mmCIF file of N, CA, C and O in Angstrom:
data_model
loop_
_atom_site.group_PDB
_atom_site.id
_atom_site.type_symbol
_atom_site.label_atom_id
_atom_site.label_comp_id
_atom_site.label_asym_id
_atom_site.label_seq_id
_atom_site.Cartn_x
_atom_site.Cartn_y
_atom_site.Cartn_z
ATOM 1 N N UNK A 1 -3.879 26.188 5.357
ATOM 2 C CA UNK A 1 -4.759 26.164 4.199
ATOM 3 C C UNK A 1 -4.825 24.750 3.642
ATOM 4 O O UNK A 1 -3.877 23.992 3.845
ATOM 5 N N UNK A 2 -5.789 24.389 3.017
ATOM 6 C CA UNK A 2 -6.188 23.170 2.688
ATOM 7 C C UNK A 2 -6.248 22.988 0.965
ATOM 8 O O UNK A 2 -7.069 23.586 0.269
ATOM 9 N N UNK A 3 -5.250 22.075 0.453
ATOM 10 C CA UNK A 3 -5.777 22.176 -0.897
ATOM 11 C C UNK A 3 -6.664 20.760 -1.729
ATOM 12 O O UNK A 3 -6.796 19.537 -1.675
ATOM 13 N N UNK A 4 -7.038 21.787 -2.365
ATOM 14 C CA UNK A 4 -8.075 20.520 -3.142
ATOM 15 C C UNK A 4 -8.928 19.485 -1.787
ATOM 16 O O UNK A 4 -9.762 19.628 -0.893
ATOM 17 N N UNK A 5 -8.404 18.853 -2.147
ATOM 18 C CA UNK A 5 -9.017 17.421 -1.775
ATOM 19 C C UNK A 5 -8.936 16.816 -0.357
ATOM 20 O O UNK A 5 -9.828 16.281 0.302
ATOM 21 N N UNK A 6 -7.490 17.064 -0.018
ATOM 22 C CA UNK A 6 -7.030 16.915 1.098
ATOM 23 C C UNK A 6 -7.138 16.163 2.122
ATOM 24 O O UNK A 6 -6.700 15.106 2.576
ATOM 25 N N UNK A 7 -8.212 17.434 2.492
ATOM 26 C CA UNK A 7 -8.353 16.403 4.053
ATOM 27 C C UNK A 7 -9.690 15.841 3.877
ATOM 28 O O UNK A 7 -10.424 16.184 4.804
ATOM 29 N N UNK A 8 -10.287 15.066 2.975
ATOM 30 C CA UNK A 8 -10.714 13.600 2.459
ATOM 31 C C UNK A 8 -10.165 12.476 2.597
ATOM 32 O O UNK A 8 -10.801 11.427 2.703
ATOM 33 N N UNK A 9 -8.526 12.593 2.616
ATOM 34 C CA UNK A 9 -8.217 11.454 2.844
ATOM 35 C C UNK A 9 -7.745 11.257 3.746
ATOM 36 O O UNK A 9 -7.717 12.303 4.395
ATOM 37 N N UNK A 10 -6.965 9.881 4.646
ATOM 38 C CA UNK A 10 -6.678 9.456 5.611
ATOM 39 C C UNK A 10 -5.253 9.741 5.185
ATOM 40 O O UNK A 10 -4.880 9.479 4.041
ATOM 41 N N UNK A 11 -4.205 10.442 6.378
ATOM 42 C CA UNK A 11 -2.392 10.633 5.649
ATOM 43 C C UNK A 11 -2.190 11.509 6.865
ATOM 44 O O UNK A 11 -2.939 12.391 7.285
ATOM 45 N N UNK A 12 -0.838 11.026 7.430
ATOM 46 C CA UNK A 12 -0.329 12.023 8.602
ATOM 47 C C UNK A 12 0.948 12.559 8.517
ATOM 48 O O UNK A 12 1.895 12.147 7.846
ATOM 49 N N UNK A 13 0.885 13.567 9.300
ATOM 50 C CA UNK A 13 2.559 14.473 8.887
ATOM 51 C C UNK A 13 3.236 13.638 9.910
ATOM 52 O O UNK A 13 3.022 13.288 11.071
ATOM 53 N N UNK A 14 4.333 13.426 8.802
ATOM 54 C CA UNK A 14 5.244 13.089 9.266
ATOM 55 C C UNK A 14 6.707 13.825 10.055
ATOM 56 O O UNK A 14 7.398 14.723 9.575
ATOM 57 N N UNK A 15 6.915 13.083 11.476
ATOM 58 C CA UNK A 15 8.328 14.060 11.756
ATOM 59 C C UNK A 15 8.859 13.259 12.698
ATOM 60 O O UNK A 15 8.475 12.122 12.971
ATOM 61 N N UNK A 16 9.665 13.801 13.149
ATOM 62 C CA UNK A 16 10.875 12.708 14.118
ATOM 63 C C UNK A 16 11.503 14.204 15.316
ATOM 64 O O UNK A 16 11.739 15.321 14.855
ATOM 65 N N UNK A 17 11.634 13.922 16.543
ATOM 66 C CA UNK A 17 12.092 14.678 17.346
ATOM 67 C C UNK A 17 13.326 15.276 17.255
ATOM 68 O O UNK A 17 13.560 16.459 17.501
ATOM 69 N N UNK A 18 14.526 14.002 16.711
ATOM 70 C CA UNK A 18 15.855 14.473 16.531
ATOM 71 C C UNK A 18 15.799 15.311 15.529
ATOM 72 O O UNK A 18 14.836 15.321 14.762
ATOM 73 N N UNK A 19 16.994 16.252 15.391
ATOM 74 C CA UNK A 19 17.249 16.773 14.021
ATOM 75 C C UNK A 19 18.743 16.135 13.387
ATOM 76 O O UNK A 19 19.593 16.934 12.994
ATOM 77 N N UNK A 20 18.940 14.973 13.333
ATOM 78 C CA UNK A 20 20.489 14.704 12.876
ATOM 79 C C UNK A 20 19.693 14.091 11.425
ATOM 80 O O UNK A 20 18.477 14.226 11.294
ATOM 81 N N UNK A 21 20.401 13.525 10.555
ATOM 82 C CA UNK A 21 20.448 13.354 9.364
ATOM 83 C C UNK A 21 19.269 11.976 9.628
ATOM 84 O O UNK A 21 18.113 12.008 9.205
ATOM 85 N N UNK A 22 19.731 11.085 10.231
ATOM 86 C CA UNK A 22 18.459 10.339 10.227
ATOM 87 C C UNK A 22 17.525 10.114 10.723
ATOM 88 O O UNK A 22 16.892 9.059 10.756
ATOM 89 N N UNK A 23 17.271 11.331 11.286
ATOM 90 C CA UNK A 23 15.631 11.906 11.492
ATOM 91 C C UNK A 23 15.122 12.526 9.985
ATOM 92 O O UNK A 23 14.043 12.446 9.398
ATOM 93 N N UNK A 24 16.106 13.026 9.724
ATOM 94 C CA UNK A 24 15.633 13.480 8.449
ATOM 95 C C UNK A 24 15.041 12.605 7.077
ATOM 96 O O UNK A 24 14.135 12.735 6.254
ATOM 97 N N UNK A 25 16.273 11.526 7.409
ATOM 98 C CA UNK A 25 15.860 10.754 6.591
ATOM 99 C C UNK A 25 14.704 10.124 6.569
ATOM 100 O O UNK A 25 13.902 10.114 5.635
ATOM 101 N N UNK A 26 14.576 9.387 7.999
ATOM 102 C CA UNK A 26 13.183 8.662 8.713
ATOM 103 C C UNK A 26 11.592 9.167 8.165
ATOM 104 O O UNK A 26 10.613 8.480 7.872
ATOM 105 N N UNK A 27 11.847 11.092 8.164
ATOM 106 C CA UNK A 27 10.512 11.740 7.677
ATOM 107 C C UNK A 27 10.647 11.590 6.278
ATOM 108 O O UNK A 27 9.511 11.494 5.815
ATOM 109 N N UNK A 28 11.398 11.534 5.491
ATOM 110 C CA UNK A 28 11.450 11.354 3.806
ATOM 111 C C UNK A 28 10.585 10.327 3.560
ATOM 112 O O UNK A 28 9.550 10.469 2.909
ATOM 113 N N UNK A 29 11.208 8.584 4.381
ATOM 114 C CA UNK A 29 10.969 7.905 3.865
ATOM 115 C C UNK A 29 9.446 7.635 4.552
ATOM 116 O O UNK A 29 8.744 6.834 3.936
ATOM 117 N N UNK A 30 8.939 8.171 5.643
ATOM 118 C CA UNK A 30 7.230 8.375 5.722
ATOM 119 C C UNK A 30 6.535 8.545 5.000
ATOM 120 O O UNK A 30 5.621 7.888 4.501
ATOM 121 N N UNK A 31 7.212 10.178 4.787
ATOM 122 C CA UNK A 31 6.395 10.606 3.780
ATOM 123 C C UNK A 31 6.348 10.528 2.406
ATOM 124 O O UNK A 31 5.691 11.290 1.696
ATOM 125 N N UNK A 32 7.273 9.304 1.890
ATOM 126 C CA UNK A 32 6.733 9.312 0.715
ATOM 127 C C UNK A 32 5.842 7.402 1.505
ATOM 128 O O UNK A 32 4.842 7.019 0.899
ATOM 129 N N UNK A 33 6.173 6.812 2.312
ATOM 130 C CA UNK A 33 4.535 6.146 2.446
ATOM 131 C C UNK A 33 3.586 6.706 2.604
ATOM 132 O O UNK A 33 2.783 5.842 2.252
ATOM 133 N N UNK A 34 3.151 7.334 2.811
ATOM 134 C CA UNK A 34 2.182 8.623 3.090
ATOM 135 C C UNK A 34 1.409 8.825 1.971
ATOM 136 O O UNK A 34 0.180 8.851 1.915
ATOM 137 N N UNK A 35 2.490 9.016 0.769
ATOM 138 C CA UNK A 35 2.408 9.543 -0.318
ATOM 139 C C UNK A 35 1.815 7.976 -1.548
ATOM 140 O O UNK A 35 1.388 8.078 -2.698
ATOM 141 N N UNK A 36 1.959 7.094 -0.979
ATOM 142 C CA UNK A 36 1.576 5.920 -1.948
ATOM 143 C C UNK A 36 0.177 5.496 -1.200
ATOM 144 O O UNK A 36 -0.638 4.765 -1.762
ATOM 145 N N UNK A 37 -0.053 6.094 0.298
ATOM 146 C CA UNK A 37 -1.712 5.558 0.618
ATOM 147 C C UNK A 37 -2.723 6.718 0.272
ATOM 148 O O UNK A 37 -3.949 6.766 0.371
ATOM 149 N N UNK A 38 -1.739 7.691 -0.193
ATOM 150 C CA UNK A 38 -2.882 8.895 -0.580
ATOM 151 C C UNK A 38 -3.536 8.827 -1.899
ATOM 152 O O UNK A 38 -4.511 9.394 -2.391
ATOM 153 N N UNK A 39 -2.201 7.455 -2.552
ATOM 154 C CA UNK A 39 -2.216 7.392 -4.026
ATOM 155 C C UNK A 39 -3.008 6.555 -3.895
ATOM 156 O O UNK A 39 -4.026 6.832 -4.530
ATOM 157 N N UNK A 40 -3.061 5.748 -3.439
ATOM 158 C CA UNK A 40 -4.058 4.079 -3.023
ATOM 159 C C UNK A 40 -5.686 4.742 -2.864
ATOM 160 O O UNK A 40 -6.664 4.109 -3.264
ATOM 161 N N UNK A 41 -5.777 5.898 -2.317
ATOM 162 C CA UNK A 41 -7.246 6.531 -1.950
ATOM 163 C C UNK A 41 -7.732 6.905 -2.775
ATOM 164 O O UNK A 41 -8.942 6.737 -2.928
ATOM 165 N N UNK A 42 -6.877 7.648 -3.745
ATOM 166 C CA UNK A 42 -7.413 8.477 -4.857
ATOM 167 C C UNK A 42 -7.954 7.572 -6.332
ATOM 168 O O UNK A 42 -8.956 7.708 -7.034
ATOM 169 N N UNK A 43 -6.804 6.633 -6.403
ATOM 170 C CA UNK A 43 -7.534 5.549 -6.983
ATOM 171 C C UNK A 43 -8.202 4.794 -6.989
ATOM 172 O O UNK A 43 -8.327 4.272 -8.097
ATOM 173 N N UNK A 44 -9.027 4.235 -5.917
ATOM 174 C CA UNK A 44 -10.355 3.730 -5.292
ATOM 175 C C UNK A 44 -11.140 4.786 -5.459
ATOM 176 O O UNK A 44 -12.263 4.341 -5.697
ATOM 177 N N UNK A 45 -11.157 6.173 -5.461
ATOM 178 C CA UNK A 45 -12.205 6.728 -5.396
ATOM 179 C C UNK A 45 -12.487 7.206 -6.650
ATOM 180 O O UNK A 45 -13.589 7.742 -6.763
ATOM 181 N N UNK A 46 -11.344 7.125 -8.236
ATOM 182 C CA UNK A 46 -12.217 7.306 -9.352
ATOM 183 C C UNK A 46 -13.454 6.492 -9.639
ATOM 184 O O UNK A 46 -13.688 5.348 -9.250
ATOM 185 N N UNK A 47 -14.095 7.162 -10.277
ATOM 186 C CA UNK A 47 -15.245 6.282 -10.387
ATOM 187 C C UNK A 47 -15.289 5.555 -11.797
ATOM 188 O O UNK A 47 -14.575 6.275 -12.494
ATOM 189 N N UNK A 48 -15.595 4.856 -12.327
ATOM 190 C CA UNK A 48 -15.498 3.631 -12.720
ATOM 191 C C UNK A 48 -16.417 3.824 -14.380
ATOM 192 O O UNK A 48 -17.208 4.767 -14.368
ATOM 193 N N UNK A 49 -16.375 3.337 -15.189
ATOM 194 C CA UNK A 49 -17.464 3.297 -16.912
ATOM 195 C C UNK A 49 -16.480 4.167 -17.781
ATOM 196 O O UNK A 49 -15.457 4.810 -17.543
ATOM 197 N N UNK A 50 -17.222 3.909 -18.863
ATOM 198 C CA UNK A 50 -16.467 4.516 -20.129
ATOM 199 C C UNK A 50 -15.621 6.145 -19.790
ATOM 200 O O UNK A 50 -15.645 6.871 -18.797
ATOM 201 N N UNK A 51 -14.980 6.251 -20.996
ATOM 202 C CA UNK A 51 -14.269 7.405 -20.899
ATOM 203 C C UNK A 51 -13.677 7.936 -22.171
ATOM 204 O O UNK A 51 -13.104 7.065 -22.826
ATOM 205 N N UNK A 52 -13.669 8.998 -22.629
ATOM 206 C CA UNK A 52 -13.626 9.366 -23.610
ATOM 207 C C UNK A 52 -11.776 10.142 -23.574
ATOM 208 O O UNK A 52 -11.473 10.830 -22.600
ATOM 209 N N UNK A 53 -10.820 9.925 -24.621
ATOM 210 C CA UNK A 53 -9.628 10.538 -24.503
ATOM 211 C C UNK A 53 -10.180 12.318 -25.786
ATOM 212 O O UNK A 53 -10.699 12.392 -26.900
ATOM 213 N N UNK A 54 -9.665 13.420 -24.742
ATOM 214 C CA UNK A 54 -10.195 14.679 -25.138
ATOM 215 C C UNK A 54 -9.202 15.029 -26.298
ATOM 216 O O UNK A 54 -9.500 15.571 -27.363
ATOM 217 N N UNK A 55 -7.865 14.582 -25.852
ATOM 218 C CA UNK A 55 -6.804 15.164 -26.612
ATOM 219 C C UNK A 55 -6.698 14.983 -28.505
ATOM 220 O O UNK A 55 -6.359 15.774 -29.386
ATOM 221 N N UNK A 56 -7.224 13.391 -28.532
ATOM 222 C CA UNK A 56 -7.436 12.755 -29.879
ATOM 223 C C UNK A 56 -8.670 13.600 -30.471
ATOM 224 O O UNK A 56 -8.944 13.739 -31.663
ATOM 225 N N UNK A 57 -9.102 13.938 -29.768
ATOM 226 C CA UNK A 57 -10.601 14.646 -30.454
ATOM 227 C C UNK A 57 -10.459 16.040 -30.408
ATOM 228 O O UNK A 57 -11.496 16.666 -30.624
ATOM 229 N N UNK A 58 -9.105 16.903 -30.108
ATOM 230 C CA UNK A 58 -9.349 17.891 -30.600
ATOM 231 C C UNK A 58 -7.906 17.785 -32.081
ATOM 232 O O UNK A 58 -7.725 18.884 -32.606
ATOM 233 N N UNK A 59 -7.278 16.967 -32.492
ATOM 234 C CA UNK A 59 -6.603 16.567 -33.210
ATOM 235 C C UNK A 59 -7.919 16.696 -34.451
ATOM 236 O O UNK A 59 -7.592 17.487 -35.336
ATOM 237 N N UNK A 60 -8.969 16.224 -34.609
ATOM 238 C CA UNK A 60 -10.006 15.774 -35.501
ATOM 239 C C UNK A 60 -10.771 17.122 -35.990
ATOM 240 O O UNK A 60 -11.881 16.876 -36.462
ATOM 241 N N UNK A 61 -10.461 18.302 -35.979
ATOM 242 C CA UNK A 61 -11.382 19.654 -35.766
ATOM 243 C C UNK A 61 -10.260 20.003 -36.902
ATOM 244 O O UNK A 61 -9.035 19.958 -36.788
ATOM 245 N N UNK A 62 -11.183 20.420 -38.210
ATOM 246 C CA UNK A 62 -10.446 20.986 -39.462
ATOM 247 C C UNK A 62 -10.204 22.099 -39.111
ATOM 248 O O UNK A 62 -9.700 22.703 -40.058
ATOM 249 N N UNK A 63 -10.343 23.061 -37.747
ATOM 250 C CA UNK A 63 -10.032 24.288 -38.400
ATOM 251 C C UNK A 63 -8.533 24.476 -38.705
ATOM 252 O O UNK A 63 -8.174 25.270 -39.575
ATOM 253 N N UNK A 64 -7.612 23.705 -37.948
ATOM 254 C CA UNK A 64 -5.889 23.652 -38.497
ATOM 255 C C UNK A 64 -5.615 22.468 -39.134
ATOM 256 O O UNK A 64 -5.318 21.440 -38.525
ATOM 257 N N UNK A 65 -5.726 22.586 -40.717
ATOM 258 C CA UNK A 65 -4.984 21.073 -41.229
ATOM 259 C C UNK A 65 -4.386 20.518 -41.108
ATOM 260 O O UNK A 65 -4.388 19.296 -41.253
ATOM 261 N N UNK A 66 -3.303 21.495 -40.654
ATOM 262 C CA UNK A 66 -1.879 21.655 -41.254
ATOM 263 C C UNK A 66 -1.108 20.652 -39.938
ATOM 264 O O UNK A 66 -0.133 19.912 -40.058
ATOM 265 N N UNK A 67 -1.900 20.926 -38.734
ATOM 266 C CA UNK A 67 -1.586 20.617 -37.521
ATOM 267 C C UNK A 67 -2.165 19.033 -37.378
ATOM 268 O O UNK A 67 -1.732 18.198 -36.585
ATOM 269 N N UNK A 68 -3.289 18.837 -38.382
ATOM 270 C CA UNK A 68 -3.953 17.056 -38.173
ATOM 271 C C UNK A 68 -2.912 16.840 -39.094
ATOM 272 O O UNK A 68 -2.906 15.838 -38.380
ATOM 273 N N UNK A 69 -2.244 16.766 -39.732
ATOM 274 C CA UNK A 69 -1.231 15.690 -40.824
ATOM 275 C C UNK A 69 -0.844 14.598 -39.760
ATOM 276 O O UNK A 69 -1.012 14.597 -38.541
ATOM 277 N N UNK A 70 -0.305 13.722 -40.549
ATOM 278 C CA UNK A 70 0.415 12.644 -39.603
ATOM 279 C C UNK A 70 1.443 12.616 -38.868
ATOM 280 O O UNK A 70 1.586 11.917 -37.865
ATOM 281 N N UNK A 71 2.139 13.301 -39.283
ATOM 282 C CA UNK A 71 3.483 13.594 -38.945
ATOM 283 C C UNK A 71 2.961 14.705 -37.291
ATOM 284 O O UNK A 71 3.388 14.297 -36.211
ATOM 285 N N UNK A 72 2.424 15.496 -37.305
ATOM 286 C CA UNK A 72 2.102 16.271 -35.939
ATOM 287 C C UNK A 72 1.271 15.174 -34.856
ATOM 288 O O UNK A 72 1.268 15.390 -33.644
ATOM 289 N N UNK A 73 0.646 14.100 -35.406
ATOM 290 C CA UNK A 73 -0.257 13.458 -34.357
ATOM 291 C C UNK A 73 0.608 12.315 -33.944
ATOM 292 O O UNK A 73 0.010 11.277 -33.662
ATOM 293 N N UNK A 74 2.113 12.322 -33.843
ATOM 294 C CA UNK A 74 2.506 11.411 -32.967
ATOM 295 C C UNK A 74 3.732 12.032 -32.440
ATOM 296 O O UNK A 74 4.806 11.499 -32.163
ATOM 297 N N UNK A 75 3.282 13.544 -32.336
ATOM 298 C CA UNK A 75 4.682 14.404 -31.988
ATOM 299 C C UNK A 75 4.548 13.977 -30.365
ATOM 300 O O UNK A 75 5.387 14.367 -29.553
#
C-alpha cells in the first residue's frame, strides 16, 4: 500500500544481506539518508508566496473570551 505522497518521490529501501548487528546498523543509517532526500524533495516542492498562520486567527474569534486573554495566547 502506498501512502500519501510516496511514490512521487525518488527514495529506496534500504537492506543489507547479512543479518549480524552491522547489517543492521548499515540499513538504519540508509535509511535515515533516505529520509533527509525525501526531506530535500518535499521542500522543493512547497510552493512558494504569502501565507497566512491559521492558529493566531482562531485565537481572535470572541466566541471564548476567556480563552483570548493573554495569559492563554502564549500557553
Amino acid at each position: 500500500d502506498h501512502y500519501e505522497c510516496y511514490d512521487e518521490f525518488d527514495w529506496g529501501v534500504q537492506w543489507q544481506k547479512e543479518g549480524d548487528s552491522l547489517a543492521r546498523y548499515l540499513v538504519r543509517i540508509g535509511e535515515m539518508m533516505e529520509f533527509v532526500k525525501i526531506i530535500q524533495q518535499v521542500l522543493e516542492g512547497i510552493p512558494g508566496g504569502p501565507y497566512e498562520n491559521l492558529e493566531t486567527r482562531s485565537f481572535d474569534r470572541e466566541r471564548n473570551r476567556e480563552w483570548n486573554d493573554f495569559e492563554y495566547r502564549f500557553i
